[in-house]
CSV table of C-alpha atoms and ligand atoms in Angstrom, one decimal:
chain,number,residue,atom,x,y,z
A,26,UNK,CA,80.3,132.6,131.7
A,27,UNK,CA,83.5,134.8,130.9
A,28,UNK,CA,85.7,135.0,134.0
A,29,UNK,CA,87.5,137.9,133.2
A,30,UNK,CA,84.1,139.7,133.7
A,31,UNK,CA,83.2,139.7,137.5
A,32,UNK,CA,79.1,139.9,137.0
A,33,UNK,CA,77.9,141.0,140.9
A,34,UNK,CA,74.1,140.0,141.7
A,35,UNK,CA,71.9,142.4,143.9
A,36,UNK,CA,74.0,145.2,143.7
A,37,UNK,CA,72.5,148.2,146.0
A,38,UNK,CA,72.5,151.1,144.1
A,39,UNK,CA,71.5,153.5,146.6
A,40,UNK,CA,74.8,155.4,146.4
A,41,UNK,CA,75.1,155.1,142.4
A,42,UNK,CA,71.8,157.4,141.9
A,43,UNK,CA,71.8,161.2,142.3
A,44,UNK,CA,67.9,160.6,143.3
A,45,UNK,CA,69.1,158.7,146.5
A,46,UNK,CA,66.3,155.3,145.6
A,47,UNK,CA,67.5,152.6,147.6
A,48,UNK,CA,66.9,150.3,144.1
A,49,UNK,CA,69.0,146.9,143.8
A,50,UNK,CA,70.5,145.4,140.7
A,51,UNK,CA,69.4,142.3,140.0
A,52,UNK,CA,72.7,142.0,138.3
A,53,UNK,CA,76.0,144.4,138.1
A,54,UNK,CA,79.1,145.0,135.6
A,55,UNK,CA,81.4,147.2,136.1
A,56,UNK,CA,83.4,148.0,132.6
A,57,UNK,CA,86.9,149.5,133.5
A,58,UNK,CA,88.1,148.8,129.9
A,59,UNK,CA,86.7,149.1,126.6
A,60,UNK,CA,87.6,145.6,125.6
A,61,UNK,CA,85.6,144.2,128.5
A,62,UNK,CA,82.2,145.8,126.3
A,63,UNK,CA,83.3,143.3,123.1
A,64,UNK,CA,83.4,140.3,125.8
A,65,UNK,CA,80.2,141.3,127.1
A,66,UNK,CA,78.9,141.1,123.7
A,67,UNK,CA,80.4,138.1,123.0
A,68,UNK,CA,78.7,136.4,126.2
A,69,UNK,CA,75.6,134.6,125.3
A,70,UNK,CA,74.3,135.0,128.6
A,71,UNK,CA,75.0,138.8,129.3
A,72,UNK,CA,74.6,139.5,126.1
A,73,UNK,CA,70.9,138.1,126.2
A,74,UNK,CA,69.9,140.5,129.1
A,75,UNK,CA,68.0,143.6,129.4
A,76,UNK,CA,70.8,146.5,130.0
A,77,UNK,CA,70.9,149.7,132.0
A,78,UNK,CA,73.8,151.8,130.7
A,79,UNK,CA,75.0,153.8,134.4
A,80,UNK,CA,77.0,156.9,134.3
A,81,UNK,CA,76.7,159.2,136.8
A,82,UNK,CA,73.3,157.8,137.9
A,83,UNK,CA,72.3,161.1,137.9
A,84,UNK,CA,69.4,161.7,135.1
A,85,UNK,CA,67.7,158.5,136.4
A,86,UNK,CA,64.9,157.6,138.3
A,87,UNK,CA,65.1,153.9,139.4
A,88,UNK,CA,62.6,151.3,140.8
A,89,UNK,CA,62.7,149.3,143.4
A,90,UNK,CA,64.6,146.3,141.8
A,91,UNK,CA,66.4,146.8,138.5
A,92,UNK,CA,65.5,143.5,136.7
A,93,UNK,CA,68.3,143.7,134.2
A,94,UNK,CA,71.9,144.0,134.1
A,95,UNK,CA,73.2,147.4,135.3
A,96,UNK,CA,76.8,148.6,133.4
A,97,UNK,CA,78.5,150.4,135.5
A,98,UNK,CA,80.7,152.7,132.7
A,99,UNK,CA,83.8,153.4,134.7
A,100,UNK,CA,85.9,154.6,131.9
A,101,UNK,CA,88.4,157.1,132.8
A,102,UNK,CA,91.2,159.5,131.8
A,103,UNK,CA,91.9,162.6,129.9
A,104,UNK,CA,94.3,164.4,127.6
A,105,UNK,CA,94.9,167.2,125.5
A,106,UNK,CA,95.1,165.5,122.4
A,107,UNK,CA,96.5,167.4,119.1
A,108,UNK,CA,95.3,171.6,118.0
A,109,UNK,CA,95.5,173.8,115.3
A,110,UNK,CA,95.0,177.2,114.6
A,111,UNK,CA,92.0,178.2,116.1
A,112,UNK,CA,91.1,174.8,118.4
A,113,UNK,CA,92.8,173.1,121.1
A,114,UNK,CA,91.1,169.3,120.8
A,115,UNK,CA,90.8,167.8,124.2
A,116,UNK,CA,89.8,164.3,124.9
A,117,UNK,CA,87.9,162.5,128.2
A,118,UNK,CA,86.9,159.2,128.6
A,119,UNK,CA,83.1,158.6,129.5
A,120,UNK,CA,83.5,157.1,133.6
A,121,UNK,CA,85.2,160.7,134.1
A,122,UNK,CA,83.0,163.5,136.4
A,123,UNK,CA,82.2,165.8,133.7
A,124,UNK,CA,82.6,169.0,136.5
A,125,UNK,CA,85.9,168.1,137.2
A,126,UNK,CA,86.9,167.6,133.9
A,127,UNK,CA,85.6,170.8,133.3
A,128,UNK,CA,88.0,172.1,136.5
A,129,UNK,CA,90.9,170.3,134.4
A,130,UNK,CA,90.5,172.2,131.1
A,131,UNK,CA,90.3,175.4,132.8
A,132,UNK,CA,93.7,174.5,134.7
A,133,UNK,CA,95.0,174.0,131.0
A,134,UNK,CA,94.1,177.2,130.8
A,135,UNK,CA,91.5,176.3,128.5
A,136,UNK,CA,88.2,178.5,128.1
A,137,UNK,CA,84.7,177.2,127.0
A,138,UNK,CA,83.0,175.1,128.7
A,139,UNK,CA,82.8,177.4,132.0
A,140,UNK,CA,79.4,178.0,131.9
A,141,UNK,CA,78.6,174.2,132.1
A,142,UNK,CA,80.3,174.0,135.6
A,143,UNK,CA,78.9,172.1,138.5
A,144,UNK,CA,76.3,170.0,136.3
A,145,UNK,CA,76.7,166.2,138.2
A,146,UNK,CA,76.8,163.3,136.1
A,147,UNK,CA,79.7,162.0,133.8
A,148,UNK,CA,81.9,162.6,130.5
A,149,UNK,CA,79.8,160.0,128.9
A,150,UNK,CA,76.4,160.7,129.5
A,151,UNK,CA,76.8,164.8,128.6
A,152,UNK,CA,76.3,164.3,125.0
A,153,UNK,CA,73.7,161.3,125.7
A,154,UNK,CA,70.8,164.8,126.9
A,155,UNK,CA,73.3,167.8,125.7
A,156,UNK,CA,73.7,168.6,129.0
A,157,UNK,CA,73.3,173.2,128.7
A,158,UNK,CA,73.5,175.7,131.6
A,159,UNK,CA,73.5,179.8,130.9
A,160,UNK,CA,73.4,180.2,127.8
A,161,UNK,CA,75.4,177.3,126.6
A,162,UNK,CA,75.1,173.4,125.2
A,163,UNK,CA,77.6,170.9,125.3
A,164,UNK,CA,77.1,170.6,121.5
A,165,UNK,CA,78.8,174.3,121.4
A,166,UNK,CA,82.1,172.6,122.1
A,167,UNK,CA,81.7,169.1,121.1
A,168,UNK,CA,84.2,167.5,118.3
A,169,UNK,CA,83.6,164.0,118.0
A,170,UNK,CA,83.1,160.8,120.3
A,171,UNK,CA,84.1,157.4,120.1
A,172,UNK,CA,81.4,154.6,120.8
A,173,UNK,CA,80.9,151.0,121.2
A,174,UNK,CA,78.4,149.7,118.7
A,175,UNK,CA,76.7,146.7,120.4
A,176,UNK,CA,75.3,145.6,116.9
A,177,UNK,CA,78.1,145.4,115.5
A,178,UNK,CA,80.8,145.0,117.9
A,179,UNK,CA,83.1,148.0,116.4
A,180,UNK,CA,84.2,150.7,117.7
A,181,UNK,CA,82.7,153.9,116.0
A,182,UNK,CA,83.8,157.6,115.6
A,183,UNK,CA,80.7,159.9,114.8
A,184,UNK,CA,80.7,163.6,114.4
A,185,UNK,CA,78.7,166.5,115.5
A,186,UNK,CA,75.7,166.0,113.4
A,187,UNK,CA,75.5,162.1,113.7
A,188,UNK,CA,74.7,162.8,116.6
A,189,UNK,CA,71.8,165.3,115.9
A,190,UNK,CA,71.5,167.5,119.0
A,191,UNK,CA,69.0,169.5,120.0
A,192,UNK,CA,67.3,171.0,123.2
A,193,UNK,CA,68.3,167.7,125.7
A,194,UNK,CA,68.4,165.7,123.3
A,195,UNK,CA,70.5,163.0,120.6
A,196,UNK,CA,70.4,160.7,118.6
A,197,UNK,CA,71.5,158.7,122.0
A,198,UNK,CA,67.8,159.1,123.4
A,199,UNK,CA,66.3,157.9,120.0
A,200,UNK,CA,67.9,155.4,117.6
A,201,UNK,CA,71.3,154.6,119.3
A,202,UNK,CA,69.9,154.0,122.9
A,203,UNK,CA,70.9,150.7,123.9
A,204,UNK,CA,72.5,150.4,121.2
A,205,UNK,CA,76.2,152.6,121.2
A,206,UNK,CA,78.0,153.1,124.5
A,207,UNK,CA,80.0,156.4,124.6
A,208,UNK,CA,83.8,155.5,125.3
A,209,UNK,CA,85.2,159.1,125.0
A,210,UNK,CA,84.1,162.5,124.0
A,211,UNK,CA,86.5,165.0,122.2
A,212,UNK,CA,86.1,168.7,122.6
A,213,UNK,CA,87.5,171.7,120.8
A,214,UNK,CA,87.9,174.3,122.7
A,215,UNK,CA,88.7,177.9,121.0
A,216,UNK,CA,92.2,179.4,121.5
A,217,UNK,CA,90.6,182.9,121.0
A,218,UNK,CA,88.0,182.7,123.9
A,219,UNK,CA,84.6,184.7,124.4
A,220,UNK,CA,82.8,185.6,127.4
A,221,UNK,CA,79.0,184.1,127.1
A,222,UNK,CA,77.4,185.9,129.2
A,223,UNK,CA,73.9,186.4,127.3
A,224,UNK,CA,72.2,184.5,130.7
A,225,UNK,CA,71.6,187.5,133.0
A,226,UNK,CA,72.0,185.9,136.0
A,227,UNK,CA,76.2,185.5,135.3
A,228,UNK,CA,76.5,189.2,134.3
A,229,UNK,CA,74.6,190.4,137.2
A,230,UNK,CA,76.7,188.3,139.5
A,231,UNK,CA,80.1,189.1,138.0
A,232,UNK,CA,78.9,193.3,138.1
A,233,UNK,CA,78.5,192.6,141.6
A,234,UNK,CA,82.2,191.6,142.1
A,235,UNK,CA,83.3,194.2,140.1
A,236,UNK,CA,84.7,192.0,137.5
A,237,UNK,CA,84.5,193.9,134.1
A,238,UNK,CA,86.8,191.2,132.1
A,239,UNK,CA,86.1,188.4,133.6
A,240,UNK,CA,88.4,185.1,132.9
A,241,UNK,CA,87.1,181.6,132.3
A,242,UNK,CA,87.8,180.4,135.8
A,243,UNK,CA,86.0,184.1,137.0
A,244,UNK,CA,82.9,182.6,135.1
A,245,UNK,CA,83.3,179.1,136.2
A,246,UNK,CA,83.2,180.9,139.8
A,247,UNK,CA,80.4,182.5,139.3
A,248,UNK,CA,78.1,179.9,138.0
A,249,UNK,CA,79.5,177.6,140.9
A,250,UNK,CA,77.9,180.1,143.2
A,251,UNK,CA,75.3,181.0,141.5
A,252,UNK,CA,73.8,177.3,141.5
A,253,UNK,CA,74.7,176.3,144.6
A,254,UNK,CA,72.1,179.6,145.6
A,255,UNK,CA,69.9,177.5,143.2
A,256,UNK,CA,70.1,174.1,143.4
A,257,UNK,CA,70.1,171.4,146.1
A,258,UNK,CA,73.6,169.2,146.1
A,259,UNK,CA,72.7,165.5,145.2
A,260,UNK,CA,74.7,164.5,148.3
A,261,UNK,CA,72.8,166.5,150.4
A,262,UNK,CA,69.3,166.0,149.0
A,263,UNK,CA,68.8,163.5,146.6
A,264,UNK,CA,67.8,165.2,142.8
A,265,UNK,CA,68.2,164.8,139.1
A,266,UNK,CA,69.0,168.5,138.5
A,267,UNK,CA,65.7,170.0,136.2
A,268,UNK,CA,63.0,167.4,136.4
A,269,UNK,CA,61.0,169.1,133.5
A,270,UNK,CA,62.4,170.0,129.8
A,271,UNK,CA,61.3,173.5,129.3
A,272,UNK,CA,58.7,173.6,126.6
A,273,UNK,CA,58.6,174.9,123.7
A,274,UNK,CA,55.4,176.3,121.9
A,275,UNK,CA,54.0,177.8,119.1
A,276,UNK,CA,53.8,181.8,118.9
A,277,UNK,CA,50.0,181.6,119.0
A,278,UNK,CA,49.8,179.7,122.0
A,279,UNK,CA,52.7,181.7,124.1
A,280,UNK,CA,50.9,185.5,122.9
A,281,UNK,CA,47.5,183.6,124.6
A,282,UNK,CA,49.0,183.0,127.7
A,283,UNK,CA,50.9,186.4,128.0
A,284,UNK,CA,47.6,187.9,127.5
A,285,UNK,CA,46.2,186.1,130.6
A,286,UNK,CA,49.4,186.5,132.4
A,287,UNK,CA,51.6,189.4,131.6
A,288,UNK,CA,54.0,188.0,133.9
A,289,UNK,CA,55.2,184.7,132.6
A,290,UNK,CA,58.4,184.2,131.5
A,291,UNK,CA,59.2,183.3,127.5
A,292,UNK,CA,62.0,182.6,125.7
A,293,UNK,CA,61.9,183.6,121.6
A,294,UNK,CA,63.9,180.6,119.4
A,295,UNK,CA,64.9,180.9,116.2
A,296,UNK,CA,62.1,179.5,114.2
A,297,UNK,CA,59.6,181.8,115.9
A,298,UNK,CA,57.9,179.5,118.5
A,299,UNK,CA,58.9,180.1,122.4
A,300,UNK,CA,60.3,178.4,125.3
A,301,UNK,CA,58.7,178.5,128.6
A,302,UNK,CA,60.3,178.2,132.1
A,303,UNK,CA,58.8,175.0,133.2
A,304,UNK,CA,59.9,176.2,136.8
A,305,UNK,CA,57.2,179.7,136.6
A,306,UNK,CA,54.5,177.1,135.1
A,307,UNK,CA,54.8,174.8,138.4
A,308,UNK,CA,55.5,177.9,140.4
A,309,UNK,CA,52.3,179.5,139.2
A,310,UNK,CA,50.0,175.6,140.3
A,311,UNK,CA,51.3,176.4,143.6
A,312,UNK,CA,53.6,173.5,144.5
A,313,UNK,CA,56.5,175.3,144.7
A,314,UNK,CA,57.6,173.8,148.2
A,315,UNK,CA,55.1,171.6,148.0
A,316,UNK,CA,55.4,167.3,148.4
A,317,UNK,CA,53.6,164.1,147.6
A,318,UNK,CA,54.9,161.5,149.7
A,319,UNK,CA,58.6,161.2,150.6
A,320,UNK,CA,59.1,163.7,147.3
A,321,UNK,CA,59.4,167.3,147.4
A,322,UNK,CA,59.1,170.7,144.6
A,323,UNK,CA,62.1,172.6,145.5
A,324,UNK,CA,61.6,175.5,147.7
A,325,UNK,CA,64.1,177.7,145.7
A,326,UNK,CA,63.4,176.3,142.3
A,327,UNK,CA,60.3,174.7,140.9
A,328,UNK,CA,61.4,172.6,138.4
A,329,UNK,CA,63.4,170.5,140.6
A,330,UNK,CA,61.8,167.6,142.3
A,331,UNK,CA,64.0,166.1,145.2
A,332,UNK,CA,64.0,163.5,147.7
A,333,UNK,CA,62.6,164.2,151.3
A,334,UNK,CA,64.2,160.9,152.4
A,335,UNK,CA,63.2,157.0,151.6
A,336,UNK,CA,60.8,158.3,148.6
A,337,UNK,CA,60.8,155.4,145.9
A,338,UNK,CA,60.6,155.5,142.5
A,339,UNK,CA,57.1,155.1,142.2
A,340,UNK,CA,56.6,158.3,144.9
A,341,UNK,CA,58.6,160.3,142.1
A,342,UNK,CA,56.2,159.5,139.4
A,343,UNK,CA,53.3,160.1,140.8
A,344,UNK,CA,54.4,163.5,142.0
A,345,UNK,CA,55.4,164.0,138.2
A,346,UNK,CA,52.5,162.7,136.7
A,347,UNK,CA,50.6,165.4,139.5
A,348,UNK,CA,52.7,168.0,138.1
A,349,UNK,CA,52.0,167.7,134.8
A,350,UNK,CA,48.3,167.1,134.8
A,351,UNK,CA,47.9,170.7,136.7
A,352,UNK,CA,50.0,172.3,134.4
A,353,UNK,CA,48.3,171.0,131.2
A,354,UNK,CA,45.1,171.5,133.2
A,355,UNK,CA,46.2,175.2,133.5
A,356,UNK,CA,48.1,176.9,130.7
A,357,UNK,CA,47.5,174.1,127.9
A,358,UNK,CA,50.7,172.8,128.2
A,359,UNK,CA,52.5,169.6,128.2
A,360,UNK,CA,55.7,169.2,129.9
A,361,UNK,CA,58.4,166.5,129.3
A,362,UNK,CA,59.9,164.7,131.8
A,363,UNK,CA,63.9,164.8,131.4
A,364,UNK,CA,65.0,162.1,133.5
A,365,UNK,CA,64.5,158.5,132.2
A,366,UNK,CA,62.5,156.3,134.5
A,367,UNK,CA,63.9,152.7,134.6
B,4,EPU,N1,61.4,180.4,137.5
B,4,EPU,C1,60.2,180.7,138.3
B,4,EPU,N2,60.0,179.8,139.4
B,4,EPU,C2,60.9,178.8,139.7
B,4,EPU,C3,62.0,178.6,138.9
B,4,EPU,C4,62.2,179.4,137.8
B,4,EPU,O1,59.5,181.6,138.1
B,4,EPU,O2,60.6,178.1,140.7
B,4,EPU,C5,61.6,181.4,136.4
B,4,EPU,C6,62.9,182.2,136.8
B,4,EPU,O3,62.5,183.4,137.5
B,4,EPU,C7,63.4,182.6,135.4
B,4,EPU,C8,63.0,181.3,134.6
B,4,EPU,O4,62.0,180.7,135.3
B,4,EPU,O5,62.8,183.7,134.9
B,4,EPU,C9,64.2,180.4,134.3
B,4,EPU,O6,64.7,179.9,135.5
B,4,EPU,P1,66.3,179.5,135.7
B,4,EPU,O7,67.1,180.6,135.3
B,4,EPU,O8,66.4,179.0,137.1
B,4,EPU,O9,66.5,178.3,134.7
B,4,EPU,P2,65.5,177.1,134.2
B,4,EPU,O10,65.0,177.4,132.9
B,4,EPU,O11,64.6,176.8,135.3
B,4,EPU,C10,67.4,175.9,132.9
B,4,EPU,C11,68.0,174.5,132.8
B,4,EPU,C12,68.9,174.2,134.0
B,4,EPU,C13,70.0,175.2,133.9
B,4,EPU,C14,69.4,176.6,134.0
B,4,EPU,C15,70.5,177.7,133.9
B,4,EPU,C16,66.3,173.1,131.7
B,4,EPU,C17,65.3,172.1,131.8
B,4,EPU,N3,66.9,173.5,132.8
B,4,EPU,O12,66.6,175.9,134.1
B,4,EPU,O13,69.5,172.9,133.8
B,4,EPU,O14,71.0,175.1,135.0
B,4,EPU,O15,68.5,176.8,133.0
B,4,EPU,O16,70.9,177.8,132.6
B,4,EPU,O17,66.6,173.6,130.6
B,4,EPU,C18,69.2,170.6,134.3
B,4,EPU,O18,69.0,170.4,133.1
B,4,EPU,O19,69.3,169.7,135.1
B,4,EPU,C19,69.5,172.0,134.8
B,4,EPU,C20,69.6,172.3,136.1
């Protein structure tokens, strides 16, 4: 066994998921340096495990014991790295909190990625689901990333559309997963910045302050507030943000369910089909403030699931696997879980 790597057995993660499950690690590494990655690699034990890549723990829904080795990614620093004319490219290893790096560009006086304030988790999982709040995807900003390619051992640089974004999703959740482990994520942010406020909530809260040209801090403000109205605080109540993706369906199917309920809410995209909010399908079954178990439906936003206190892993799922049934059962529809359950 390599002894520069200090491998820890039943680990609790209790405090290490936003979903507060008291699960255990069967074993624990916690990666402080990307070199320690190539010795993992290099260890015919380690290597030979099952692995569970940990960020911010916060897109996860764990059982009781982890049989496999959890990697902590603990990764940090950031800098603004070089610019040109119309970009300012700054740089953030993965262990970073993605919300505070956010707080950091917007102290460099840097606009862009305001709208994405407050969303828990880290650097390095952001582009892993494309994390997106009002209006606005991480992809919208991204540059380029550097990753550790457990196949190969290298160190890889891959650009925008390597890593084929889309709605919560990358390449990261399909062909790379356990495969490349995020080291740093580059953004370019614009030097001529643009108020996106297409997400009415922000504009209606800004109007309210009297703020006509708002700043990118002003924004950042505002969405702070406006999801903490919204959205329980993992270290209050224990969450993984939107439990559901919202879905999106053909035309023919949206116009059928308008016509039964003139009320729900849709979303037109650009290929013609629509996107539904999850939370008004889950509203509409009635569990809304509802719980299974130790697990709970939001009372101020449906398409959150949270912890009432002690609920395990397998609590979560069933109350997920509830949810989904009486919403197919209902409009027709499926709906995608977006955390991963390990
Ligand atoms: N709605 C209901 N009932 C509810 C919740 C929502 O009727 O209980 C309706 C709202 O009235 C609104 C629509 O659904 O008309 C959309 O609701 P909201 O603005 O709260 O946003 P969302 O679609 O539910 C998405 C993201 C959030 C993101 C917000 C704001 C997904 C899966 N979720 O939620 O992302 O913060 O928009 O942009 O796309 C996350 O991914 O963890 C997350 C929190």
């Amino acid at each position: 066994m390599n002894r520069t790597l200090s491998l820890q057995k039943n680990v609790p993660l209790l405090a290490l998921n936003s979903f507060g499950i008291a699960a255990m690690a069967q074993f624990f590494l916690r990666i402080e340096r990307a070199g320690q990655l190539l010795q993992l690699r290099d260890d015919a034990t380690l290597s030979a495990m099952p692995r569970l890549l940990l960020g911010g723990g916060s897109n996860l829904v764990l059982s009781d014991t982890v049989n496999a080795l959890v990697v902590q990614l603990a990764l940090m620093g950031k800098r603004v790295n070089s610019e040109d004319e119309r970009y300012v490219y700054v740089s953030a290893a993965a262990g970073e909190k993605w919300h505070e790096f956010v707080l950091w560009t917007l102290q460099q006086g840097l606009g862009g990625l305001e709208n994405l304030s407050l969303i828990p988790g880290t650097v390095g999982a952001a582009p892993i689901q494309n994390i997106g709040a009002y209006g606005v995807e991480m992809q919208d900003y991204f540059h380029h990333l550097t990753a550790f390619d457990f196949q190969t051992g290298e160190t890889v640089t891959l650009d925008k559309s390597a890593c084929r974004f889309a709605y919560r999703d990358s390449i990261f959740k399909r062909e790379y997963k356990d495969r490349m482990v995020i080291l740093e994520v580059t953004f370019a942010l614009p030097k001529t910045w643009q108020v996106r406020l297409n997400y009415g909530d922000v504009a209606q809260f800004l109007a309210t302050k009297n703020i006509v040209q708002p700043s990118p801090k002003d924004v950042s403000d505002a969405i702070i507030v406006i999801r903490q109205s919204k959205l329980p605080d993992p270290a209050v109540i224990g969450n993984a943000g939107s439990f559901f993706k919202n879905p999106i369906v053909p035309a023919v199917l949206r116009d059928r369910l308008v016509a039964s309920y003139p009320s729900m809410v849709s979303y037109v995209q650009t290929d013609g089909s629509y996107k539904l909010a999850a939370g008004w399908l889950i509203e509409q079954c009635g569990w809304k403030g509802k719980s299974l178990g130790r697990v709970g439906v939001y009372p101020k936003q449906a398409l959150v699931l949270v912890n009432l206190g002690g609920a395990t892993g397998a609590e979560v799922r069933q109350l997920a696997q509830q949810i989904r049934s009486d919403v197919r059962g209902k409009f027709g529809v499926d709906l995608e879980v977006e955390p991963v359950f390990i």
